[in-house]
Short mmCIF file of N, CA and C in Angstrom, two decimals:
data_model
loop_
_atom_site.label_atom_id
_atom_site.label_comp_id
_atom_site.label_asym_id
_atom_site.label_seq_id
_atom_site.Cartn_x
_atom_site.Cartn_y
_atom_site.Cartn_z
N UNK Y 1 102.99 116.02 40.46
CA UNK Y 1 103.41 117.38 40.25
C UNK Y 1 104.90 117.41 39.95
N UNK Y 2 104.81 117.28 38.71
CA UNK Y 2 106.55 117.50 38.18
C UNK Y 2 107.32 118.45 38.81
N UNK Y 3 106.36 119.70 38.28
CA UNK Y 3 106.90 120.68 37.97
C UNK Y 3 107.56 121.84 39.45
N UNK Y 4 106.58 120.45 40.30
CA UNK Y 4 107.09 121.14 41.75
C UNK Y 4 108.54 120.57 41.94
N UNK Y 5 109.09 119.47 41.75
CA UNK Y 5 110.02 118.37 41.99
C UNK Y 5 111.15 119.06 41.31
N UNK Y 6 110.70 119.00 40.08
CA UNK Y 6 112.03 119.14 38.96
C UNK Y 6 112.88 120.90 39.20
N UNK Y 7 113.76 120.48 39.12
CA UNK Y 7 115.01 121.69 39.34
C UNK Y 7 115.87 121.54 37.97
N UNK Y 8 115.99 123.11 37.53
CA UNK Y 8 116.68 122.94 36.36
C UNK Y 8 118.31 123.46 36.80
N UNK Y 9 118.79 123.44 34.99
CA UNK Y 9 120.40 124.05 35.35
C UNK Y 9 120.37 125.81 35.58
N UNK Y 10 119.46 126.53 35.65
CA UNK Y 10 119.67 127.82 35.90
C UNK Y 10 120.37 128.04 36.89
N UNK Y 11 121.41 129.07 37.37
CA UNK Y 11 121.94 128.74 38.63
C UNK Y 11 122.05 129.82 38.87
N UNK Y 12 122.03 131.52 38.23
CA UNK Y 12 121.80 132.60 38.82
C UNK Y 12 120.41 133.23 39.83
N UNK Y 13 120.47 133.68 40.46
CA UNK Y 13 118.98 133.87 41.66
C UNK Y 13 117.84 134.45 41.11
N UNK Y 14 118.44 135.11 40.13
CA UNK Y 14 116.92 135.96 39.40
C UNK Y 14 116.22 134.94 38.34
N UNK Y 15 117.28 134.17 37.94
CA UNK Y 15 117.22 132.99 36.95
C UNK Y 15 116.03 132.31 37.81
N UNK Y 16 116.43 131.84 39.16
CA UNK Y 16 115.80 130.72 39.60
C UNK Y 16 114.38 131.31 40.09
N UNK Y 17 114.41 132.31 40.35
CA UNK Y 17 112.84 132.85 40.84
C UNK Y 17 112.24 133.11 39.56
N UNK Y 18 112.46 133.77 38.42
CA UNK Y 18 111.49 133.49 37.30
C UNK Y 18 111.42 132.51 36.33
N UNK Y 19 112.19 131.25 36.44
CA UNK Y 19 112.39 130.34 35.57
C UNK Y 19 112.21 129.37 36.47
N UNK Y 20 110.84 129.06 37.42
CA UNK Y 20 110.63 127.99 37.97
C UNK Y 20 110.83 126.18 37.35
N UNK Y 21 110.24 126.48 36.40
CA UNK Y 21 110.00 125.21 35.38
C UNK Y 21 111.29 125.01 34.88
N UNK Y 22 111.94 125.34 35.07
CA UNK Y 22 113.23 124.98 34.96
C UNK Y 22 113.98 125.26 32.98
N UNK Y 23 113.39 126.12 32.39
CA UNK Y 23 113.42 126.81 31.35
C UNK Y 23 113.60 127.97 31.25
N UNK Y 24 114.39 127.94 30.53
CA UNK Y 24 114.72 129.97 30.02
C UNK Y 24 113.43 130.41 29.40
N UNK Y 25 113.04 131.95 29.65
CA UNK Y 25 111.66 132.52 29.32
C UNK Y 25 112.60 133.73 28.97
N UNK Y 26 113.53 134.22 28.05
CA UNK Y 26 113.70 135.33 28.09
C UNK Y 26 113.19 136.77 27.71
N UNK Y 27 112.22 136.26 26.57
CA UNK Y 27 111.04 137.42 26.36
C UNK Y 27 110.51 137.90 27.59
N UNK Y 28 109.54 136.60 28.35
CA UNK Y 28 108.85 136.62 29.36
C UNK Y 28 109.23 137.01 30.49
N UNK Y 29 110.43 137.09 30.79
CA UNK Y 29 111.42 137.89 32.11
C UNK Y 29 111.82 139.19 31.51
N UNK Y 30 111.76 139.61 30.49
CA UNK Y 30 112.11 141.14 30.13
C UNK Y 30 110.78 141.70 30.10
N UNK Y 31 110.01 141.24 30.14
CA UNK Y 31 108.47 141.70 30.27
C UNK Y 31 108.16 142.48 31.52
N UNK Y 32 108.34 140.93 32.43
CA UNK Y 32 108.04 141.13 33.71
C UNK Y 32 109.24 142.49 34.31
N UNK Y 33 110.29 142.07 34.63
CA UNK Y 33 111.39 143.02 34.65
C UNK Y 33 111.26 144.77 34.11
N UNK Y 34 110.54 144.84 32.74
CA UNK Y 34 110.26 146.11 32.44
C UNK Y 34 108.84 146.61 33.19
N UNK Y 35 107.78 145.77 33.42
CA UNK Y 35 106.89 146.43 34.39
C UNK Y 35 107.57 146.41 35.90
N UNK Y 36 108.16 145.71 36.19
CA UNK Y 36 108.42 146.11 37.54
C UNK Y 36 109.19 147.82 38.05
N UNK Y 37 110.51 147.90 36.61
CA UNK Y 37 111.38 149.05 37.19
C UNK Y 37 110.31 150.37 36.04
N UNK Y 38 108.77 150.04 35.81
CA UNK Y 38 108.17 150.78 35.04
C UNK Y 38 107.74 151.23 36.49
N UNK Y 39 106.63 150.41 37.27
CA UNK Y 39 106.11 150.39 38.04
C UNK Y 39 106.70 151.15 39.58
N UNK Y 40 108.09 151.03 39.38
CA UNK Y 40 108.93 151.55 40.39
C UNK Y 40 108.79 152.97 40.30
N UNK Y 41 109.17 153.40 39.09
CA UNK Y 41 109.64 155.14 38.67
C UNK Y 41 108.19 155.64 38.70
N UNK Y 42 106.92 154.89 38.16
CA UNK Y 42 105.67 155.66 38.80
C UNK Y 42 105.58 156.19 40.17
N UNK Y 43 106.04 154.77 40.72
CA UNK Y 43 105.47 155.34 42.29
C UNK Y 43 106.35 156.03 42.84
N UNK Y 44 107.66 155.90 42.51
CA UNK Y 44 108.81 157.02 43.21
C UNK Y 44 108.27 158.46 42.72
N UNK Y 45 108.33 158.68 41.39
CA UNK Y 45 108.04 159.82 40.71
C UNK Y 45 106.48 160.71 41.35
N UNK Y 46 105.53 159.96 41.73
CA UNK Y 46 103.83 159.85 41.91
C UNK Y 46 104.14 161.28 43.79
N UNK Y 47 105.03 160.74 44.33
CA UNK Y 47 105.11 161.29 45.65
C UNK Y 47 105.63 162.92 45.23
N UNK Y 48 105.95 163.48 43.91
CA UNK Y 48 106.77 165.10 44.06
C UNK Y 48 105.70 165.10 43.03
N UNK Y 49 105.35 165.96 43.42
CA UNK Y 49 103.56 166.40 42.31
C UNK Y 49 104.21 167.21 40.84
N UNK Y 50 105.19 167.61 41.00
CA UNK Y 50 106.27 168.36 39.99
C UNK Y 50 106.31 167.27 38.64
N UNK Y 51 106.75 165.88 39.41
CA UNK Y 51 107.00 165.28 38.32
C UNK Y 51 105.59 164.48 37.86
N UNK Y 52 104.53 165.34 37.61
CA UNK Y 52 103.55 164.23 37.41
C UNK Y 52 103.46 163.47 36.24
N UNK Y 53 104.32 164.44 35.12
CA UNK Y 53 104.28 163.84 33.78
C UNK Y 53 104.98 163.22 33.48
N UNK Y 54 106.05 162.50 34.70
CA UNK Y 54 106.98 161.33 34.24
C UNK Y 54 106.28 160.36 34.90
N UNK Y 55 105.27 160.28 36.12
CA UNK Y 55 104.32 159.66 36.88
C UNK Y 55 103.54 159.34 35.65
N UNK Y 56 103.05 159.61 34.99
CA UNK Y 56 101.81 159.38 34.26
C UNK Y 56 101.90 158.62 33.42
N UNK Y 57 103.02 159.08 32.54
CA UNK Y 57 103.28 158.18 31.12
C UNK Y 57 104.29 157.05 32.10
N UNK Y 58 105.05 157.16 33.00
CA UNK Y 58 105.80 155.99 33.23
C UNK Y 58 104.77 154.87 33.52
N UNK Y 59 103.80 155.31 34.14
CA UNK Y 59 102.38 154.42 34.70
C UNK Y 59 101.74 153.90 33.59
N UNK Y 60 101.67 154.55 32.92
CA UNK Y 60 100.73 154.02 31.59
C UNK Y 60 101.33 153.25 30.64
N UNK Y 61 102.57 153.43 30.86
CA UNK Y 61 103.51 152.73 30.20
C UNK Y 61 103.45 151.01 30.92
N UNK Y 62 103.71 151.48 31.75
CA UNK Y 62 104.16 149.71 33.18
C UNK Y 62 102.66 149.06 32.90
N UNK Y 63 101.78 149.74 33.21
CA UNK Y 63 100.32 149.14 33.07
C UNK Y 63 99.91 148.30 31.86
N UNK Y 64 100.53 149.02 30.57
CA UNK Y 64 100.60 148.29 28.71
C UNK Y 64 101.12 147.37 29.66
N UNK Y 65 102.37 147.36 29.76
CA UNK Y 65 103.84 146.17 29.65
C UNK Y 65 103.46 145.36 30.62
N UNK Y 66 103.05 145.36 31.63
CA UNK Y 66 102.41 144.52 32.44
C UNK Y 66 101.38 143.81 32.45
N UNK Y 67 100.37 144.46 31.67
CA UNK Y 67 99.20 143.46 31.22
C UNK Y 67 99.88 142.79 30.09
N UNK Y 68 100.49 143.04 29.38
CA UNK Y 68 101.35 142.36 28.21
C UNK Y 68 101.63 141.11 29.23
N UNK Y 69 102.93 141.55 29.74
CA UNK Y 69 103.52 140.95 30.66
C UNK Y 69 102.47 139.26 31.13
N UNK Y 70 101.45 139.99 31.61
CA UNK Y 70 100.40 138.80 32.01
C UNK Y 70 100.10 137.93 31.42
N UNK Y 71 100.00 138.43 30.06
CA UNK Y 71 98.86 137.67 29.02
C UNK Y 71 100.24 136.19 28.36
N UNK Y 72 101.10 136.51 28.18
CA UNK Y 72 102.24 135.71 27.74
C UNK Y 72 103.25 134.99 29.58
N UNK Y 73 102.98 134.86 30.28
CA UNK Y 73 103.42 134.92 31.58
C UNK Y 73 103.78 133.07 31.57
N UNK Y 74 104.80 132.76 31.95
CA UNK Y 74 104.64 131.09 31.68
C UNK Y 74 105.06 130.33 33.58
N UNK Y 75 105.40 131.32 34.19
CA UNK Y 75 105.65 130.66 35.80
C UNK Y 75 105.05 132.01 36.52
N UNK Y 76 104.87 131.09 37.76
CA UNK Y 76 104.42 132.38 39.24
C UNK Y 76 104.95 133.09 39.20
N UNK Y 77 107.14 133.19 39.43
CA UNK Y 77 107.59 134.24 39.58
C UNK Y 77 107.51 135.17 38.82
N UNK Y 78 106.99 134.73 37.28
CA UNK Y 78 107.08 136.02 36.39
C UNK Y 78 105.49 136.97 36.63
N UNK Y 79 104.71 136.21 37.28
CA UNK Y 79 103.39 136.55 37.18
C UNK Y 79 103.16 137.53 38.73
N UNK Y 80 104.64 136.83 39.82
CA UNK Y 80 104.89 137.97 40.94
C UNK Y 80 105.22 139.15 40.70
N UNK Y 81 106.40 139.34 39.50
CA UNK Y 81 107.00 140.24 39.61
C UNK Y 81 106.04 141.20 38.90
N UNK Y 82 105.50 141.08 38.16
CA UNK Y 82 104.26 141.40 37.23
C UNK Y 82 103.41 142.43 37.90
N UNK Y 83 102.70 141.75 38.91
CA UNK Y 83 101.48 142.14 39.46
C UNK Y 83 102.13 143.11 40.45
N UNK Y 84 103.48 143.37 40.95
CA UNK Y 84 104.05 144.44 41.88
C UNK Y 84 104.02 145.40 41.22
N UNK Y 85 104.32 145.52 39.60
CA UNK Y 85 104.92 146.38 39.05
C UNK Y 85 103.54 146.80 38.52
N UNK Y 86 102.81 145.87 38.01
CA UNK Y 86 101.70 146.78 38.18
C UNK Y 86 101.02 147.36 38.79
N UNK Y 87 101.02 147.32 40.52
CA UNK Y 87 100.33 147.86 41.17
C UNK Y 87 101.03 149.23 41.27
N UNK Y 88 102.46 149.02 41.35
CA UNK Y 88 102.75 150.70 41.53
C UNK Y 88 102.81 151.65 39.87
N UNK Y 89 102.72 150.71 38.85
CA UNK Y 89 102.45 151.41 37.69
C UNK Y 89 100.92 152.21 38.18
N UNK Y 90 100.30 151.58 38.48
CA UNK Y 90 99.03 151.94 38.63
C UNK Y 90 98.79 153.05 40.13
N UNK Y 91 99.55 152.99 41.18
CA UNK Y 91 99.54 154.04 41.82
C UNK Y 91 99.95 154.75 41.57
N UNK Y 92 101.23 155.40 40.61
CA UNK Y 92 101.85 155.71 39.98
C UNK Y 92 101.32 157.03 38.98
N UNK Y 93 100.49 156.09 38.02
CA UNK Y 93 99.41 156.79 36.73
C UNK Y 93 98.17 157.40 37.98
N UNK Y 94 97.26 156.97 38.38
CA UNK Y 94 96.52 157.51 39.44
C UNK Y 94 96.92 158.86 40.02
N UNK Y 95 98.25 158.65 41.02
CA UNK Y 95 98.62 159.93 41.75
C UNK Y 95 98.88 160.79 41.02
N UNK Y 96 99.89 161.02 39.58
CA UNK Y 96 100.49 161.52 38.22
C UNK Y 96 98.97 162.05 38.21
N UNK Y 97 97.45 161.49 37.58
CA UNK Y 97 96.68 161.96 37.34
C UNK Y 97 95.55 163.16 37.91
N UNK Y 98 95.89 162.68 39.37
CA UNK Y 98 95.64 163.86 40.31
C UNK Y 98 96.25 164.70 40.14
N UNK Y 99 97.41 164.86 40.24
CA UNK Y 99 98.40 165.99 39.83
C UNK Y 99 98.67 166.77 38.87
N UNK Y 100 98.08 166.54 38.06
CA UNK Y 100 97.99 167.30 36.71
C UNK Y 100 97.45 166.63 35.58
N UNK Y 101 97.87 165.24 35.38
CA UNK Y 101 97.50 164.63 34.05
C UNK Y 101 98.54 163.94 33.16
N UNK Y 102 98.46 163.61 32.08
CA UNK Y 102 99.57 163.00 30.94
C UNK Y 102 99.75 164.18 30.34
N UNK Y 103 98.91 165.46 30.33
CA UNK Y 103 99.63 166.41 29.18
C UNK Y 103 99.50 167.93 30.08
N UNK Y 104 98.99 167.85 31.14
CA UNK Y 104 99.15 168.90 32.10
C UNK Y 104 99.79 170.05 32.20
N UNK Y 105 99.65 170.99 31.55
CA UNK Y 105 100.45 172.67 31.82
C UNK Y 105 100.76 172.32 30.28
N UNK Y 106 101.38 171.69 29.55
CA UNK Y 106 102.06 171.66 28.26
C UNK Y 106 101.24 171.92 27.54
N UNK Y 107 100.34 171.34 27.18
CA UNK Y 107 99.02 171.24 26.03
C UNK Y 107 98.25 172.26 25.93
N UNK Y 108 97.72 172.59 27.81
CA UNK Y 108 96.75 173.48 27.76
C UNK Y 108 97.16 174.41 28.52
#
């Protein structure tokens, strides 16, 4: 197991938790990174029923970018940060959807 052994030159902390393999992924960390602070503003937003329509689309948004996120994913940490951000993308879009919807009061 190399890949457990080997340590690269990354030397910043966010560097070293998503660039296990000791390689720059910079697509693949802006991925992960955009579902996570996607995933954040769902679930912050998801708790004031007011904002459901920034809950909804922010959720639906993190949920794309995160399954994105997955499908191109090249280490654990990117595949950690991933699956957080999707879970609150996804509580996020859920609660937003109770609450009114993606087009709620506007449309109809």
């Amino acid at each position: 197991m190399t890949q457990a052994v080997h340590r690269g030159t990354i030397t910043h902390p966010v560097g070293t938790l998503l660039n296990t393999d000791g390689r720059s992924h910079p697509k693949e960390n802006s991925f992960a990174s955009i579902a996570l602070v996607l995933g954040l503003v769902a679930a912050i937003t998801s708790i004031f029923s007011g904002l459901h329509l920034i809950s909804c689309w922010a959720g639906l948004a993190g949920l794309l970018v995160g399954a994105w996120a997955q499908l191109i994913s090249a280490t654990t940490g990117q595949r950690f940060i991933t699956v957080i951000g999707l879970g609150g993308s996804g509580v996020g879009f859920y609660l937003g959807m109770a609450h009114g919807g993606l087009f709620g009061g506007v449309l109809g």
